[in-house]
Amino acid sequence: GDDGEFIVIVGSGETYDENANQGTGATYFNVGANVVSRDDSLTQQNGDREFADKTVSGFSSGAVTIYTRDDNEQMVGVMELATGTASMTFDDETSSFTGVIDVETTDNRDEIYLTSSNSQTAYLTDQLIAAASDVDGSYIVSSDVVPVEIFRTGANSPSTSQICSDCSFMTWGWWGKANVYESSSEAHLGNWIIGEQVEVIPTSVTGTATYTGHAVGTVVNAGSQYIATGDLSATMNFSTRRGTIEISDFDGKDTFGAEVSFQSGSNAVSSLTSTGMIGIATSVTGAFASNGTDPVKGIMGNFAAEDGSWSSTGIFAGSR
């Protein structure tokens, strides 16, 4: 923190040979990690804790490598870009949290990561949270814990670490997990985003709204894997309960995205569901996020896009 309010230590590790006696030579890396909070009361005074004593949900994405054994009993990994959900429950009294990041791969296995009974967690503010486990090497850090200026704000403007302006009511960050012990998968630098959602949008919300922000995610391009960012623009019509979500300037791609609906029966709801593609093959899942007074102040979600040998999955957020 700016004045040493907290410290997050991630990185000590060890390797071990699970099958040394069988001679297969399978070696795994175990990430050891710890989270320590310092001057917790000071940090609370300088940041919002609107998530305190609540369960806050959202979306996740990442590149997950699934391991299986071949005919020679060697571990073989296959990487998949996956999307899913995130859910975290915050404890105001202990300044800690529990939660899960759940992404689904094509073989229908839910890969569940994040805090277990062996995890170290810290909830300092809504924007300063971290967790890590030395059992499965899982970790989660919010973007403000490890701020990186990766989002462009204009041709002649400096980049920023904020995924969208006036978005303190949403929190995003990074997650990962090691392939150790009973686990059969690993991931690194996946993304997540959470915020408070209303189930039904009040009938008083009418007209149209435009949302702007950014997107961040993992790209696989002809065998190379890396992180990319882009701009988000979305328009929502609260009369027709339909809208569009578009991502541009993302890894050199033309604008892509999806048409979405937020209607369930006769109600306008928070969830945003793809109904059609814009540009390359793209699917989007998302929701409106409330800032406490405006139930549709922001939007958040994840996306998956594919264009030949290029594919990507990530998260997005925007405010109006």
Coordinates of C-alpha atoms in Angstrom, one line a residue:
G1 CA 0.0 0.0 0.0
D2 CA 1.0 3.6 -0.4
D3 CA 1.9 3.9 3.3
G4 CA 2.7 0.2 4.0
E5 CA -0.8 -0.7 5.1
F6 CA -0.5 -4.2 3.6
I7 CA 1.8 -6.7 2.1
V8 CA 1.1 -9.7 -0.2
I9 CA 3.8 -12.3 -0.5
V10 CA 3.5 -14.8 -3.4
G11 CA 6.2 -16.9 -4.9
S12 CA 8.1 -19.3 -2.6
G13 CA 7.7 -22.7 -4.0
E14 CA 9.0 -26.3 -4.3
T15 CA 9.0 -29.1 -6.7
Y16 CA 8.5 -32.8 -5.9
D17 CA 8.4 -36.0 -7.9
E18 CA 5.0 -37.7 -7.3
N19 CA 6.0 -40.9 -9.1
A20 CA 9.7 -41.2 -8.2
N21 CA 9.3 -44.8 -7.1
Q22 CA 7.5 -45.6 -10.4
G23 CA 10.2 -44.0 -12.5
T24 CA 7.8 -41.8 -14.5
G25 CA 9.6 -38.6 -13.5
A26 CA 6.5 -36.5 -13.2
T27 CA 7.5 -33.2 -11.6
Y28 CA 5.1 -30.5 -10.3
F29 CA 5.5 -27.0 -9.0
N30 CA 3.9 -26.0 -5.8
V31 CA 3.4 -22.3 -5.2
G32 CA 3.7 -21.3 -1.6
A33 CA 2.0 -18.0 -0.7
N34 CA 1.0 -15.8 2.2
V35 CA -1.1 -12.7 2.7
V36 CA -0.5 -10.4 5.6
S37 CA -2.5 -7.3 6.5
R38 CA -0.9 -4.4 8.2
D39 CA -2.5 -1.4 9.9
D40 CA -5.9 -2.7 9.0
S41 CA -7.9 0.0 10.7
L42 CA -6.1 2.7 8.8
T43 CA -6.8 1.0 5.5
Q44 CA -10.5 0.7 6.3
Q45 CA -10.7 4.4 7.0
N46 CA -9.3 5.2 3.6
G47 CA -11.4 2.9 1.5
D48 CA -15.0 1.6 1.1
R49 CA -16.1 -1.7 2.6
E50 CA -19.6 -1.9 1.0
F51 CA -19.0 -5.6 0.4
A52 CA -18.7 -6.3 4.1
D53 CA -20.9 -9.1 5.4
K54 CA -22.2 -9.7 1.9
T55 CA -21.8 -12.3 -0.9
V56 CA -20.9 -10.5 -4.1
S57 CA -20.9 -12.4 -7.4
G58 CA -19.6 -11.9 -10.9
F59 CA -17.7 -13.5 -13.7
S60 CA -14.4 -15.2 -14.5
S61 CA -12.2 -16.2 -17.4
G62 CA -8.8 -17.8 -18.0
A63 CA -6.6 -20.3 -19.8
V64 CA -6.9 -23.6 -18.0
T65 CA -4.5 -26.5 -18.7
I66 CA -6.1 -29.9 -18.1
Y67 CA -3.7 -32.8 -17.4
T68 CA -4.3 -36.5 -18.1
R69 CA -2.0 -39.5 -18.4
D70 CA -1.0 -40.9 -21.7
D71 CA -0.4 -44.6 -22.5
N72 CA 3.1 -44.3 -21.0
E73 CA 1.7 -42.9 -17.8
Q74 CA 3.2 -39.5 -18.6
M75 CA 1.2 -36.3 -17.8
V76 CA 0.0 -34.5 -20.9
G77 CA -1.6 -31.1 -20.7
V78 CA -4.2 -29.6 -23.0
M79 CA -5.0 -25.9 -22.7
E80 CA -8.5 -24.5 -23.0
L81 CA -9.8 -21.0 -22.8
A82 CA -12.8 -21.0 -20.4
T83 CA -15.3 -18.7 -18.8
G84 CA -17.3 -19.0 -15.6
T85 CA -18.4 -17.3 -12.5
A86 CA -16.9 -15.7 -9.3
S87 CA -18.5 -15.4 -5.9
M88 CA -16.9 -14.0 -2.7
T89 CA -18.3 -13.6 0.8
F90 CA -16.7 -10.9 2.9
D91 CA -16.3 -10.8 6.7
D92 CA -16.2 -7.3 8.2
E93 CA -15.1 -8.4 11.7
T94 CA -12.1 -10.6 10.6
S95 CA -11.2 -8.6 7.5
S96 CA -11.2 -11.8 5.5
F97 CA -13.2 -13.6 2.9
T98 CA -14.1 -16.9 1.4
G99 CA -15.1 -17.6 -2.2
V100 CA -14.8 -19.6 -5.4
I101 CA -13.9 -19.0 -9.0
D102 CA -15.6 -21.6 -11.2
V103 CA -14.8 -22.0 -14.9
E104 CA -16.2 -24.8 -17.0
T105 CA -14.1 -26.6 -19.7
T106 CA -15.5 -28.5 -22.7
D107 CA -15.3 -31.9 -21.0
N108 CA -18.0 -30.5 -18.6
R109 CA -15.8 -30.5 -15.5
D110 CA -16.1 -27.5 -13.3
E111 CA -12.7 -26.3 -12.4
I112 CA -13.1 -24.7 -9.0
Y113 CA -10.4 -22.5 -7.5
L114 CA -9.8 -20.2 -4.6
T115 CA -10.0 -20.1 -0.9
S116 CA -10.0 -23.3 1.1
S117 CA -9.6 -23.9 4.8
N118 CA -5.8 -23.7 4.2
S119 CA -6.0 -20.3 2.5
Q120 CA -4.7 -17.0 3.8
T121 CA -7.1 -14.2 2.9
A122 CA -7.2 -10.4 3.5
Y123 CA -10.1 -8.0 2.9
L124 CA -8.8 -4.5 3.5
T125 CA -11.2 -2.6 1.3
D126 CA -13.5 -3.5 -1.6
Q127 CA -10.6 -2.8 -3.9
L128 CA -7.8 -4.3 -1.8
I129 CA -8.4 -8.1 -1.4
A130 CA -6.0 -11.1 -1.8
A131 CA -6.0 -14.8 -1.0
A132 CA -3.5 -17.6 -1.5
S133 CA -3.2 -21.2 -0.6
D134 CA 0.0 -23.3 -0.3
V135 CA -2.0 -26.5 -0.7
D136 CA -3.0 -26.1 -4.3
G137 CA -1.1 -23.0 -5.3
S138 CA -4.3 -21.0 -5.8
Y139 CA -4.3 -17.3 -5.6
I140 CA -6.5 -14.2 -6.1
V141 CA -5.4 -10.6 -6.1
S142 CA -7.5 -7.5 -6.9
S143 CA -6.2 -5.1 -9.5
D144 CA -5.4 -2.4 -6.9
V145 CA -3.1 -4.8 -5.0
V146 CA -1.0 -5.2 -8.2
P147 CA -1.9 -2.1 -10.2
V148 CA -0.6 -2.2 -13.8
E149 CA -1.4 0.5 -16.3
I150 CA -2.6 -1.7 -19.2
F151 CA -5.7 0.2 -20.3
R152 CA -5.4 2.9 -23.0
T153 CA -7.3 6.1 -22.4
G154 CA -6.5 7.9 -25.7
A155 CA -3.9 8.6 -28.3
N156 CA -2.2 11.3 -26.3
S157 CA -3.3 10.3 -22.8
P158 CA -1.5 8.1 -20.2
S159 CA -2.7 4.5 -19.7
T160 CA -4.5 3.5 -16.5
S161 CA -4.9 0.5 -14.2
Q162 CA -8.7 1.3 -13.9
I163 CA -11.0 -0.9 -16.0
C164 CA -13.5 1.9 -16.2
S165 CA -14.1 5.3 -14.7
D166 CA -16.3 5.8 -11.7
C167 CA -16.3 2.0 -11.1
S168 CA -15.3 1.7 -7.5
F169 CA -18.5 -0.4 -6.9
M170 CA -17.0 -3.2 -9.0
T171 CA -13.8 -5.0 -8.3
W172 CA -11.6 -7.0 -10.8
G173 CA -8.3 -8.8 -10.6
W174 CA -6.2 -11.9 -11.4
W175 CA -6.4 -15.6 -10.3
G176 CA -4.5 -18.8 -10.8
K177 CA -3.8 -22.3 -9.6
A178 CA -1.0 -24.8 -9.7
N179 CA -1.1 -28.4 -10.8
V180 CA -0.3 -30.2 -7.6
Y181 CA -1.4 -33.1 -5.4
E182 CA -4.8 -34.2 -6.4
S183 CA -5.4 -31.4 -8.8
S184 CA -5.5 -32.1 -12.6
S185 CA -5.3 -28.6 -13.9
E186 CA -3.5 -25.3 -13.6
A187 CA -4.0 -21.7 -14.7
H188 CA -2.2 -18.4 -14.4
L189 CA -3.3 -14.7 -14.8
G190 CA -6.9 -15.5 -15.3
N191 CA -9.4 -12.7 -14.7
W192 CA -12.4 -12.1 -12.5
I193 CA -14.8 -9.3 -11.7
I194 CA -17.5 -8.9 -9.1
G195 CA -20.2 -6.4 -8.1
E196 CA -23.6 -6.2 -6.5
Q197 CA -26.5 -7.1 -8.7
V198 CA -30.2 -6.6 -8.5
E199 CA -32.5 -9.4 -9.5
V200 CA -35.2 -7.3 -11.2
I201 CA -34.6 -3.9 -12.7
P202 CA -37.1 -1.3 -11.3
T203 CA -39.8 -0.2 -13.8
S204 CA -38.6 3.4 -13.1
V205 CA -35.5 2.7 -15.2
T206 CA -36.4 3.7 -18.7
G207 CA -34.9 5.0 -21.9
T208 CA -31.4 4.0 -23.2
A209 CA -28.0 4.2 -21.6
T210 CA -24.4 4.0 -23.0
Y211 CA -21.6 2.4 -21.1
T212 CA -17.9 2.8 -21.7
G213 CA -14.9 1.0 -20.2
H214 CA -12.4 -1.7 -21.0
A215 CA -11.9 -5.4 -21.5
V216 CA -8.9 -7.6 -20.5
G217 CA -8.2 -11.2 -21.2
T218 CA -6.0 -14.0 -22.4
V219 CA -5.2 -14.5 -26.1
V220 CA -4.0 -17.6 -27.8
N221 CA -2.7 -16.7 -31.3
A222 CA -1.1 -19.5 -33.4
G223 CA 0.4 -21.1 -30.4
S224 CA 1.4 -18.0 -28.5
Q225 CA -0.3 -17.0 -25.3
Y226 CA -0.5 -13.5 -23.8
I227 CA -2.6 -10.8 -22.1
A228 CA -4.5 -8.2 -24.2
T229 CA -6.8 -5.2 -23.5
G230 CA -9.3 -3.2 -25.5
D231 CA -12.1 -0.7 -25.3
L232 CA -15.6 -1.4 -24.3
S233 CA -18.7 0.3 -25.6
A234 CA -22.3 -0.9 -24.8
T235 CA -25.8 0.5 -25.4
M236 CA -28.8 -0.8 -23.4
N237 CA -32.4 -0.1 -24.3
F238 CA -34.5 -0.5 -21.1
S239 CA -37.8 -0.4 -23.1
T240 CA -37.0 -3.3 -25.5
R241 CA -34.7 -4.9 -22.8
R242 CA -32.0 -5.5 -25.4
G243 CA -28.6 -4.1 -26.1
T244 CA -25.2 -4.4 -27.7
I245 CA -21.7 -5.0 -26.2
E246 CA -18.8 -4.2 -28.4
I247 CA -15.0 -4.6 -27.8
S248 CA -12.6 -2.7 -30.0
D249 CA -8.9 -2.1 -30.4
F250 CA -8.3 -5.5 -28.8
D251 CA -5.1 -7.2 -30.0
G252 CA -5.5 -5.6 -33.5
K253 CA -8.9 -7.1 -34.1
D254 CA -11.8 -5.2 -35.6
T255 CA -14.7 -4.5 -33.3
F256 CA -16.4 -7.7 -32.0
G257 CA -19.0 -8.5 -29.5
A258 CA -22.6 -9.6 -29.1
E259 CA -26.2 -8.5 -29.0
V260 CA -27.7 -9.2 -25.6
S261 CA -31.1 -9.5 -23.9
F262 CA -31.9 -8.8 -20.3
Q263 CA -35.5 -10.0 -20.1
S264 CA -36.9 -12.9 -18.2
G265 CA -40.6 -13.4 -18.6
S266 CA -42.2 -10.0 -18.2
N267 CA -39.3 -8.7 -16.1
A268 CA -36.2 -6.7 -16.9
V269 CA -33.4 -8.5 -15.1
S270 CA -29.8 -7.9 -14.3
S271 CA -28.4 -10.8 -16.4
L272 CA -27.1 -10.1 -19.9
T273 CA -27.4 -13.1 -22.3
S274 CA -26.0 -13.3 -25.9
T275 CA -28.6 -13.4 -28.6
G276 CA -26.4 -12.7 -31.6
M277 CA -22.8 -12.1 -32.6
I278 CA -21.1 -8.9 -33.8
G279 CA -18.0 -9.3 -35.9
I280 CA -16.1 -12.6 -35.3
A281 CA -17.6 -15.5 -33.4
T282 CA -18.3 -14.1 -29.9
S283 CA -20.4 -15.0 -26.9
V284 CA -21.0 -12.8 -23.9
T285 CA -22.3 -13.3 -20.4
G286 CA -22.8 -10.4 -18.1
A287 CA -24.9 -8.4 -15.7
F288 CA -25.7 -4.9 -14.5
A289 CA -23.9 -3.7 -11.4
S290 CA -25.4 -1.4 -8.8
N291 CA -23.5 1.3 -7.0
G292 CA -26.0 1.3 -4.1
T293 CA -28.3 4.0 -5.5
D294 CA -28.4 3.3 -9.2
P295 CA -29.2 -0.4 -10.0
V296 CA -27.8 -0.1 -13.6
K297 CA -24.9 2.2 -13.0
G298 CA -22.4 -0.4 -14.5
I299 CA -22.2 -3.5 -16.5
M300 CA -19.7 -6.4 -16.1
G301 CA -19.2 -9.8 -17.6
N302 CA -17.0 -12.2 -19.6
F303 CA -16.5 -13.0 -23.2
A304 CA -15.1 -15.7 -25.5
A305 CA -14.1 -14.9 -29.1
E306 CA -12.6 -16.9 -31.9
D307 CA -11.2 -16.1 -35.4
G308 CA -9.3 -18.9 -37.1
S309 CA -6.1 -19.7 -35.1
W310 CA -6.8 -16.6 -32.9
S311 CA -9.0 -17.0 -29.8
S312 CA -9.5 -15.1 -26.6
T313 CA -11.4 -15.1 -23.3
G314 CA -11.6 -12.3 -20.8
I315 CA -13.7 -9.9 -18.7
F316 CA -15.2 -6.5 -19.3
A317 CA -16.6 -3.6 -17.3
G318 CA -18.2 -0.2 -18.1
S319 CA -20.1 2.6 -16.4
R320 CA -22.5 5.2 -17.7

